[in-house]
Amino acid sequence: MKKHLPNAITLLNLLSGLIALVYAFDDNLQMAFLWVCMGIFLDFWDGFAARVLKVSSPLGVQLDSLADMVTSGVVPGVAMYQMLAHIQENYDQYAVTDETFYMKLVPFIGFIITLGSCMRLARFNIDTRQTDSFIGLPTPANALFILSIPMITNTTSSDLIFTIFSNPYVLVFISLFSAFIMNAEIPLFSLKTKNKNLSDNKITLLFLGICALLLLFFRFEAIPVIIAFYIALSVVLNKSKKSVS
């Protein structure tokens, strides 16, 4: 029975992604965000259960990537498509006319996120360097960033932040950059605890503590900051390790 538990949790992650996908197609990106968060939560626990129960298997690895492809790959791509299409429908300056009919293709740029996620997950499965850390931004982190955008625009009190994330040029850049950063040769530290020794996990615990404070005070607007902080901190840690060695 226990050997099937991690895979069952992985399938629940996939189910969460499918539910999020339905909401994303229905242009309810707030509910899509919540279900993606549920999927990412389950994605953490399936790996944890596999390690604790010592029942990891090649099947589990493949199931995990397939589930992530939906929850953290397809859903953010659809969400970005919807955001770009929504801008064209609701802002006169970006409306598609007979002269600019080709701009109808712009929302499809959002699916570059899905393509980048697919490449990221495929590379992860065959890259032996990523057992204790990551090379490139993990797809769940990228999905949280993308799905946080509609949450930010719906809740922010800042006109500047609203204007930035309602600009199609900004969203297109984010789409392209997210596909790049997921596949970039940038080592990022893992958030998994190594053991019960606090000193060995101080960076992870410090990072998580800062993230909790940012979320507490800034809510959804903290998510892009957290992702940027995660990347920047990883770069600093890698440079410090190289200088010591």
PDB file of C-alpha atoms in Angstrom:
ATOM      1  CA  MET A   1       0.000   0.000   0.000  1.00  0.00           C
ATOM      2  CA  LYS A   2       2.680   2.507   1.007  1.00  0.00           C
ATOM      3  CA  LYS A   3       4.514   2.202  -2.314  1.00  0.00           C
ATOM      4  CA  HIS A   4       1.451   3.624  -4.089  1.00  0.00           C
ATOM      5  CA  LEU A   5       0.989   6.617  -1.765  1.00  0.00           C
ATOM      6  CA  PRO A   6       3.505   9.010  -3.441  1.00  0.00           C
ATOM      7  CA  ASN A   7       2.053   8.259  -6.887  1.00  0.00           C
ATOM      8  CA  ALA A   8      -1.468   8.830  -5.559  1.00  0.00           C
ATOM      9  CA  ILE A   9      -0.396  12.250  -4.269  1.00  0.00           C
ATOM     10  CA  THR A  10       1.192  12.984  -7.661  1.00  0.00           C
ATOM     11  CA  LEU A  11      -2.077  12.142  -9.398  1.00  0.00           C
ATOM     12  CA  LEU A  12      -3.862  14.535  -7.049  1.00  0.00           C
ATOM     13  CA  ASN A  13      -1.379  17.172  -8.204  1.00  0.00           C
ATOM     14  CA  LEU A  14      -2.389  16.386 -11.786  1.00  0.00           C
ATOM     15  CA  LEU A  15      -6.066  16.584 -10.858  1.00  0.00           C
ATOM     16  CA  SER A  16      -5.464  20.001  -9.269  1.00  0.00           C
ATOM     17  CA  GLY A  17      -3.796  21.109 -12.490  1.00  0.00           C
ATOM     18  CA  LEU A  18      -6.716  19.908 -14.585  1.00  0.00           C
ATOM     19  CA  ILE A  19      -9.185  21.774 -12.373  1.00  0.00           C
ATOM     20  CA  ALA A  20      -6.987  24.889 -12.615  1.00  0.00           C
ATOM     21  CA  LEU A  21      -6.954  24.456 -16.377  1.00  0.00           C
ATOM     22  CA  VAL A  22     -10.768  24.443 -16.528  1.00  0.00           C
ATOM     23  CA  TYR A  23     -10.871  27.680 -14.546  1.00  0.00           C
ATOM     24  CA  ALA A  24      -8.129  29.209 -16.715  1.00  0.00           C
ATOM     25  CA  PHE A  25     -10.071  28.403 -19.909  1.00  0.00           C
ATOM     26  CA  ASP A  26     -13.102  29.999 -18.245  1.00  0.00           C
ATOM     27  CA  ASP A  27     -10.976  33.131 -17.601  1.00  0.00           C
ATOM     28  CA  ASN A  28     -11.279  32.665 -13.838  1.00  0.00           C
ATOM     29  CA  LEU A  29      -7.584  33.110 -13.137  1.00  0.00           C
ATOM     30  CA  GLN A  30      -8.092  33.642  -9.413  1.00  0.00           C
ATOM     31  CA  MET A  31      -9.455  30.112  -8.951  1.00  0.00           C
ATOM     32  CA  ALA A  32      -6.801  28.808 -11.329  1.00  0.00           C
ATOM     33  CA  PHE A  33      -4.162  30.347  -9.061  1.00  0.00           C
ATOM     34  CA  LEU A  34      -5.621  28.629  -5.995  1.00  0.00           C
ATOM     35  CA  TRP A  35      -5.695  25.219  -7.667  1.00  0.00           C
ATOM     36  CA  VAL A  36      -2.140  25.640  -8.963  1.00  0.00           C
ATOM     37  CA  CYS A  37      -1.088  26.404  -5.392  1.00  0.00           C
ATOM     38  CA  MET A  38      -2.812  23.185  -4.291  1.00  0.00           C
ATOM     39  CA  GLY A  39      -1.008  21.248  -7.008  1.00  0.00           C
ATOM     40  CA  ILE A  40       2.372  22.683  -6.026  1.00  0.00           C
ATOM     41  CA  PHE A  41       1.643  21.843  -2.376  1.00  0.00           C
ATOM     42  CA  LEU A  42       0.921  18.242  -3.379  1.00  0.00           C
ATOM     43  CA  ASP A  43       4.016  18.218  -5.598  1.00  0.00           C
ATOM     44  CA  PHE A  44       6.142  18.899  -2.524  1.00  0.00           C
ATOM     45  CA  TRP A  45       4.481  16.199  -0.459  1.00  0.00           C
ATOM     46  CA  ASP A  46       4.698  13.419  -3.054  1.00  0.00           C
ATOM     47  CA  GLY A  47       8.481  13.748  -3.087  1.00  0.00           C
ATOM     48  CA  PHE A  48       8.575  13.992   0.690  1.00  0.00           C
ATOM     49  CA  ALA A  49       6.438  10.857   1.032  1.00  0.00           C
ATOM     50  CA  ALA A  50       8.645   8.965  -1.419  1.00  0.00           C
ATOM     51  CA  ARG A  51      11.779   9.863   0.546  1.00  0.00           C
ATOM     52  CA  VAL A  52      10.271   9.050   3.952  1.00  0.00           C
ATOM     53  CA  LEU A  53       8.745   5.762   2.805  1.00  0.00           C
ATOM     54  CA  LYS A  54      11.808   4.965   0.632  1.00  0.00           C
ATOM     55  CA  VAL A  55       9.632   3.954  -2.293  1.00  0.00           C
ATOM     56  CA  SER A  56      10.939   6.204  -5.071  1.00  0.00           C
ATOM     57  CA  SER A  57      10.789   4.641  -8.524  1.00  0.00           C
ATOM     58  CA  PRO A  58      11.318   5.560 -12.206  1.00  0.00           C
ATOM     59  CA  LEU A  59       7.538   5.492 -12.627  1.00  0.00           C
ATOM     60  CA  GLY A  60       7.150   8.078  -9.880  1.00  0.00           C
ATOM     61  CA  VAL A  61       9.727  10.327 -11.526  1.00  0.00           C
ATOM     62  CA  GLN A  62       7.877  10.246 -14.839  1.00  0.00           C
ATOM     63  CA  LEU A  63       4.465  10.754 -13.211  1.00  0.00           C
ATOM     64  CA  ASP A  64       5.810  13.734 -11.302  1.00  0.00           C
ATOM     65  CA  SER A  65       7.034  15.445 -14.472  1.00  0.00           C
ATOM     66  CA  LEU A  66       3.817  14.710 -16.354  1.00  0.00           C
ATOM     67  CA  ALA A  67       1.733  16.164 -13.528  1.00  0.00           C
ATOM     68  CA  ASP A  68       3.997  19.230 -13.320  1.00  0.00           C
ATOM     69  CA  MET A  69       3.687  19.701 -17.069  1.00  0.00           C
ATOM     70  CA  VAL A  70      -0.032  20.337 -16.627  1.00  0.00           C
ATOM     71  CA  THR A  71      -0.071  22.170 -13.296  1.00  0.00           C
ATOM     72  CA  SER A  72       3.090  24.239 -13.763  1.00  0.00           C
ATOM     73  CA  GLY A  73       3.379  24.251 -17.547  1.00  0.00           C
ATOM     74  CA  VAL A  74       0.074  24.254 -19.395  1.00  0.00           C
ATOM     75  CA  VAL A  75      -1.912  26.285 -16.847  1.00  0.00           C
ATOM     76  CA  PRO A  76       0.463  29.308 -16.731  1.00  0.00           C
ATOM     77  CA  GLY A  77       0.608  29.283 -20.535  1.00  0.00           C
ATOM     78  CA  VAL A  78      -3.179  29.426 -20.785  1.00  0.00           C
ATOM     79  CA  ALA A  79      -3.279  32.084 -18.053  1.00  0.00           C
ATOM     80  CA  MET A  80      -0.846  34.295 -19.969  1.00  0.00           C
ATOM     81  CA  TYR A  81      -2.845  33.767 -23.157  1.00  0.00           C
ATOM     82  CA  GLN A  82      -5.972  34.920 -21.330  1.00  0.00           C
ATOM     83  CA  MET A  83      -4.240  37.967 -19.854  1.00  0.00           C
ATOM     84  CA  LEU A  84      -2.957  39.118 -23.245  1.00  0.00           C
ATOM     85  CA  ALA A  85      -6.315  38.433 -24.928  1.00  0.00           C
ATOM     86  CA  HIS A  86      -8.117  40.309 -22.140  1.00  0.00           C
ATOM     87  CA  ILE A  87      -5.939  43.378 -22.702  1.00  0.00           C
ATOM     88  CA  GLN A  88      -6.741  43.381 -26.412  1.00  0.00           C
ATOM     89  CA  GLU A  89     -10.450  43.096 -25.680  1.00  0.00           C
ATOM     90  CA  ASN A  90     -10.649  45.764 -22.975  1.00  0.00           C
ATOM     91  CA  TYR A  91      -8.080  48.439 -23.835  1.00  0.00           C
ATOM     92  CA  ASP A  92      -8.725  50.555 -26.923  1.00  0.00           C
ATOM     93  CA  GLN A  93      -5.061  51.316 -27.537  1.00  0.00           C
ATOM     94  CA  TYR A  94      -4.331  47.595 -27.872  1.00  0.00           C
ATOM     95  CA  ALA A  95      -7.520  46.603 -29.701  1.00  0.00           C
ATOM     96  CA  VAL A  96      -7.144  44.537 -32.869  1.00  0.00           C
ATOM     97  CA  THR A  97      -8.358  46.339 -35.998  1.00  0.00           C
ATOM     98  CA  ASP A  98      -8.563  45.419 -39.665  1.00  0.00           C
ATOM     99  CA  GLU A  99      -5.179  47.056 -40.153  1.00  0.00           C
ATOM    100  CA  THR A 100      -3.595  45.232 -37.204  1.00  0.00           C
ATOM    101  CA  PHE A 101      -5.292  41.834 -37.644  1.00  0.00           C
ATOM    102  CA  TYR A 102      -1.929  40.114 -37.197  1.00  0.00           C
ATOM    103  CA  MET A 103      -1.901  41.243 -33.555  1.00  0.00           C
ATOM    104  CA  LYS A 104      -4.424  38.474 -32.887  1.00  0.00           C
ATOM    105  CA  LEU A 105      -1.378  36.228 -32.697  1.00  0.00           C
ATOM    106  CA  VAL A 106       0.069  38.094 -29.705  1.00  0.00           C
ATOM    107  CA  PRO A 107      -1.856  36.166 -26.994  1.00  0.00           C
ATOM    108  CA  PHE A 108      -0.407  32.908 -28.321  1.00  0.00           C
ATOM    109  CA  ILE A 109       3.023  34.130 -27.230  1.00  0.00           C
ATOM    110  CA  GLY A 110       1.899  33.130 -23.740  1.00  0.00           C
ATOM    111  CA  PHE A 111       2.321  29.476 -24.720  1.00  0.00           C
ATOM    112  CA  ILE A 112       6.058  30.026 -24.914  1.00  0.00           C
ATOM    113  CA  ILE A 113       5.836  29.532 -21.138  1.00  0.00           C
ATOM    114  CA  THR A 114       4.391  26.056 -21.732  1.00  0.00           C
ATOM    115  CA  LEU A 115       7.094  25.205 -24.262  1.00  0.00           C
ATOM    116  CA  GLY A 116       9.808  26.410 -21.893  1.00  0.00           C
ATOM    117  CA  SER A 117       8.283  24.379 -19.062  1.00  0.00           C
ATOM    118  CA  CYS A 118       8.243  21.251 -21.216  1.00  0.00           C
ATOM    119  CA  MET A 119      11.919  21.702 -22.072  1.00  0.00           C
ATOM    120  CA  ARG A 120      12.755  22.384 -18.417  1.00  0.00           C
ATOM    121  CA  LEU A 121      11.027  19.228 -17.168  1.00  0.00           C
ATOM    122  CA  ALA A 122      12.547  17.030 -19.877  1.00  0.00           C
ATOM    123  CA  ARG A 123      16.028  18.316 -19.104  1.00  0.00           C
ATOM    124  CA  PHE A 124      15.477  17.845 -15.374  1.00  0.00           C
ATOM    125  CA  ASN A 125      14.706  14.144 -15.845  1.00  0.00           C
ATOM    126  CA  ILE A 126      18.015  13.448 -17.573  1.00  0.00           C
ATOM    127  CA  ASP A 127      20.266  15.944 -15.781  1.00  0.00           C
ATOM    128  CA  THR A 128      22.170  14.169 -13.004  1.00  0.00           C
ATOM    129  CA  ARG A 129      23.400  17.517 -11.651  1.00  0.00           C
ATOM    130  CA  GLN A 130      19.956  18.377 -10.261  1.00  0.00           C
ATOM    131  CA  THR A 131      19.674  15.833  -7.466  1.00  0.00           C
ATOM    132  CA  ASP A 132      20.404  18.266  -4.606  1.00  0.00           C
ATOM    133  CA  SER A 133      19.897  21.605  -6.363  1.00  0.00           C
ATOM    134  CA  PHE A 134      18.353  23.060  -9.519  1.00  0.00           C
ATOM    135  CA  ILE A 135      19.721  24.317 -12.812  1.00  0.00           C
ATOM    136  CA  GLY A 136      17.319  27.002 -13.967  1.00  0.00           C
ATOM    137  CA  LEU A 137      14.120  28.172 -12.282  1.00  0.00           C
ATOM    138  CA  PRO A 138      11.853  25.225 -11.333  1.00  0.00           C
ATOM    139  CA  THR A 139       8.504  25.145 -13.142  1.00  0.00           C
ATOM    140  CA  PRO A 140       6.395  25.428  -9.934  1.00  0.00           C
ATOM    141  CA  ALA A 141       8.159  28.671  -8.987  1.00  0.00           C
ATOM    142  CA  ASN A 142       7.635  30.035 -12.477  1.00  0.00           C
ATOM    143  CA  ALA A 143       3.964  29.010 -12.421  1.00  0.00           C
ATOM    144  CA  LEU A 144       3.433  30.832  -9.126  1.00  0.00           C
ATOM    145  CA  PHE A 145       4.999  33.949 -10.618  1.00  0.00           C
ATOM    146  CA  ILE A 146       2.825  33.874 -13.755  1.00  0.00           C
ATOM    147  CA  LEU A 147      -0.408  33.084 -11.874  1.00  0.00           C
ATOM    148  CA  SER A 148       0.325  35.802  -9.318  1.00  0.00           C
ATOM    149  CA  ILE A 149       0.031  38.508 -11.994  1.00  0.00           C
ATOM    150  CA  PRO A 150      -3.790  38.484 -12.264  1.00  0.00           C
ATOM    151  CA  MET A 151      -3.994  38.272  -8.483  1.00  0.00           C
ATOM    152  CA  ILE A 152      -1.806  41.373  -8.223  1.00  0.00           C
ATOM    153  CA  THR A 153      -3.775  43.393 -10.786  1.00  0.00           C
ATOM    154  CA  ASN A 154      -7.032  42.527  -9.015  1.00  0.00           C
ATOM    155  CA  THR A 155      -5.867  43.453  -5.519  1.00  0.00           C
ATOM    156  CA  THR A 156      -3.159  46.100  -5.812  1.00  0.00           C
ATOM    157  CA  SER A 157      -3.787  49.660  -4.691  1.00  0.00           C
ATOM    158  CA  SER A 158      -0.839  50.926  -6.728  1.00  0.00           C
ATOM    159  CA  ASP A 159      -1.676  52.452 -10.106  1.00  0.00           C
ATOM    160  CA  LEU A 160       1.935  51.973 -11.188  1.00  0.00           C
ATOM    161  CA  ILE A 161       1.961  48.237 -10.460  1.00  0.00           C
ATOM    162  CA  PHE A 162      -1.428  47.829 -12.154  1.00  0.00           C
ATOM    163  CA  THR A 163      -0.197  49.696 -15.232  1.00  0.00           C
ATOM    164  CA  ILE A 164       3.002  47.634 -15.444  1.00  0.00           C
ATOM    165  CA  PHE A 165       1.240  44.270 -15.280  1.00  0.00           C
ATOM    166  CA  SER A 166      -1.512  45.418 -17.642  1.00  0.00           C
ATOM    167  CA  ASN A 167       0.976  46.293 -20.373  1.00  0.00           C
ATOM    168  CA  PRO A 168       1.113  43.660 -23.139  1.00  0.00           C
ATOM    169  CA  TYR A 169       4.761  44.452 -23.872  1.00  0.00           C
ATOM    170  CA  VAL A 170       5.621  43.676 -20.254  1.00  0.00           C
ATOM    171  CA  LEU A 171       3.644  40.418 -20.374  1.00  0.00           C
ATOM    172  CA  VAL A 172       5.311  39.349 -23.609  1.00  0.00           C
ATOM    173  CA  PHE A 173       8.712  40.057 -22.057  1.00  0.00           C
ATOM    174  CA  ILE A 174       7.750  38.056 -18.964  1.00  0.00           C
ATOM    175  CA  SER A 175       6.692  35.136 -21.174  1.00  0.00           C
ATOM    176  CA  LEU A 176       9.983  35.134 -23.059  1.00  0.00           C
ATOM    177  CA  PHE A 177      12.076  35.667 -19.941  1.00  0.00           C
ATOM    178  CA  SER A 178      10.345  32.896 -17.994  1.00  0.00           C
ATOM    179  CA  ALA A 179      11.055  30.381 -20.775  1.00  0.00           C
ATOM    180  CA  PHE A 180      14.681  31.524 -20.708  1.00  0.00           C
ATOM    181  CA  ILE A 181      15.206  31.507 -16.944  1.00  0.00           C
ATOM    182  CA  MET A 182      13.697  28.029 -16.571  1.00  0.00           C
ATOM    183  CA  ASN A 183      16.311  26.646 -18.960  1.00  0.00           C
ATOM    184  CA  ALA A 184      19.248  28.912 -18.120  1.00  0.00           C
ATOM    185  CA  GLU A 185      22.452  27.360 -16.787  1.00  0.00           C
ATOM    186  CA  ILE A 186      22.001  29.094 -13.432  1.00  0.00           C
ATOM    187  CA  PRO A 187      22.408  26.873 -10.337  1.00  0.00           C
ATOM    188  CA  LEU A 188      19.691  27.534  -7.756  1.00  0.00           C
ATOM    189  CA  PHE A 189      19.699  26.154  -4.235  1.00  0.00           C
ATOM    190  CA  SER A 190      17.068  23.599  -3.259  1.00  0.00           C
ATOM    191  CA  LEU A 191      14.434  24.394  -0.641  1.00  0.00           C
ATOM    192  CA  LYS A 192      14.441  20.803   0.603  1.00  0.00           C
ATOM    193  CA  THR A 193      15.853  20.370   4.095  1.00  0.00           C
ATOM    194  CA  LYS A 194      19.024  18.291   4.060  1.00  0.00           C
ATOM    195  CA  ASN A 195      18.751  16.836   7.579  1.00  0.00           C
ATOM    196  CA  LYS A 196      17.647  17.752  11.102  1.00  0.00           C
ATOM    197  CA  ASN A 197      20.729  19.907  11.728  1.00  0.00           C
ATOM    198  CA  LEU A 198      19.689  23.566  11.768  1.00  0.00           C
ATOM    199  CA  SER A 199      23.133  24.821  10.731  1.00  0.00           C
ATOM    200  CA  ASP A 200      22.994  22.783   7.509  1.00  0.00           C
ATOM    201  CA  ASN A 201      19.618  24.301   6.630  1.00  0.00           C
ATOM    202  CA  LYS A 202      20.153  27.893   7.770  1.00  0.00           C
ATOM    203  CA  ILE A 203      20.039  29.369   4.246  1.00  0.00           C
ATOM    204  CA  THR A 204      16.804  27.567   3.418  1.00  0.00           C
ATOM    205  CA  LEU A 205      15.186  28.469   6.742  1.00  0.00           C
ATOM    206  CA  LEU A 206      16.298  32.105   6.475  1.00  0.00           C
ATOM    207  CA  PHE A 207      14.941  32.331   2.945  1.00  0.00           C
ATOM    208  CA  LEU A 208      11.604  30.786   3.941  1.00  0.00           C
ATOM    209  CA  GLY A 209      11.359  33.149   6.925  1.00  0.00           C
ATOM    210  CA  ILE A 210      11.916  36.195   4.714  1.00  0.00           C
ATOM    211  CA  CYS A 211       9.360  34.852   2.229  1.00  0.00           C
ATOM    212  CA  ALA A 212       6.785  34.438   4.992  1.00  0.00           C
ATOM    213  CA  LEU A 213       7.287  38.035   6.115  1.00  0.00           C
ATOM    214  CA  LEU A 214       7.042  39.369   2.563  1.00  0.00           C
ATOM    215  CA  LEU A 215       3.818  37.449   1.955  1.00  0.00           C
ATOM    216  CA  LEU A 216       2.403  38.635   5.266  1.00  0.00           C
ATOM    217  CA  PHE A 217       2.984  42.306   4.529  1.00  0.00           C
ATOM    218  CA  PHE A 218       2.675  42.473   0.727  1.00  0.00           C
ATOM    219  CA  ARG A 219       0.511  39.432  -0.118  1.00  0.00           C
ATOM    220  CA  PHE A 220       0.437  38.623  -3.838  1.00  0.00           C
ATOM    221  CA  GLU A 221       2.760  41.483  -4.755  1.00  0.00           C
ATOM    222  CA  ALA A 222       5.467  39.691  -2.780  1.00  0.00           C
ATOM    223  CA  ILE A 223       5.552  36.675  -5.123  1.00  0.00           C
ATOM    224  CA  PRO A 224       7.533  38.289  -7.998  1.00  0.00           C
ATOM    225  CA  VAL A 225       9.884  39.787  -5.390  1.00  0.00           C
ATOM    226  CA  ILE A 226      10.385  36.368  -3.786  1.00  0.00           C
ATOM    227  CA  ILE A 227      11.189  34.736  -7.138  1.00  0.00           C
ATOM    228  CA  ALA A 228      13.692  37.489  -7.973  1.00  0.00           C
ATOM    229  CA  PHE A 229      15.203  37.219  -4.476  1.00  0.00           C
ATOM    230  CA  TYR A 230      15.510  33.433  -4.856  1.00  0.00           C
ATOM    231  CA  ILE A 231      17.439  33.791  -8.111  1.00  0.00           C
ATOM    232  CA  ALA A 232      19.636  36.624  -6.815  1.00  0.00           C
ATOM    233  CA  LEU A 233      20.443  34.796  -3.565  1.00  0.00           C
ATOM    234  CA  SER A 234      21.368  31.661  -5.493  1.00  0.00           C
ATOM    235  CA  VAL A 235      23.733  33.628  -7.733  1.00  0.00           C
ATOM    236  CA  VAL A 236      25.390  35.236  -4.680  1.00  0.00           C
ATOM    237  CA  LEU A 237      25.767  31.858  -2.923  1.00  0.00           C
ATOM    238  CA  ASN A 238      27.277  30.287  -6.043  1.00  0.00           C
ATOM    239  CA  LYS A 239      29.800  33.109  -6.408  1.00  0.00           C
ATOM    240  CA  SER A 240      30.761  32.863  -2.746  1.00  0.00           C
ATOM    241  CA  LYS A 241      31.309  29.092  -3.084  1.00  0.00           C
ATOM    242  CA  LYS A 242      33.529  29.614  -6.123  1.00  0.00           C
ATOM    243  CA  SER A 243      35.587  32.279  -4.368  1.00  0.00           C
ATOM    244  CA  VAL A 244      36.105  29.994  -1.346  1.00  0.00           C
ATOM    245  CA  SER A 245      37.119  27.042  -3.495  1.00  0.00           C
TER     246      SER A 245
END
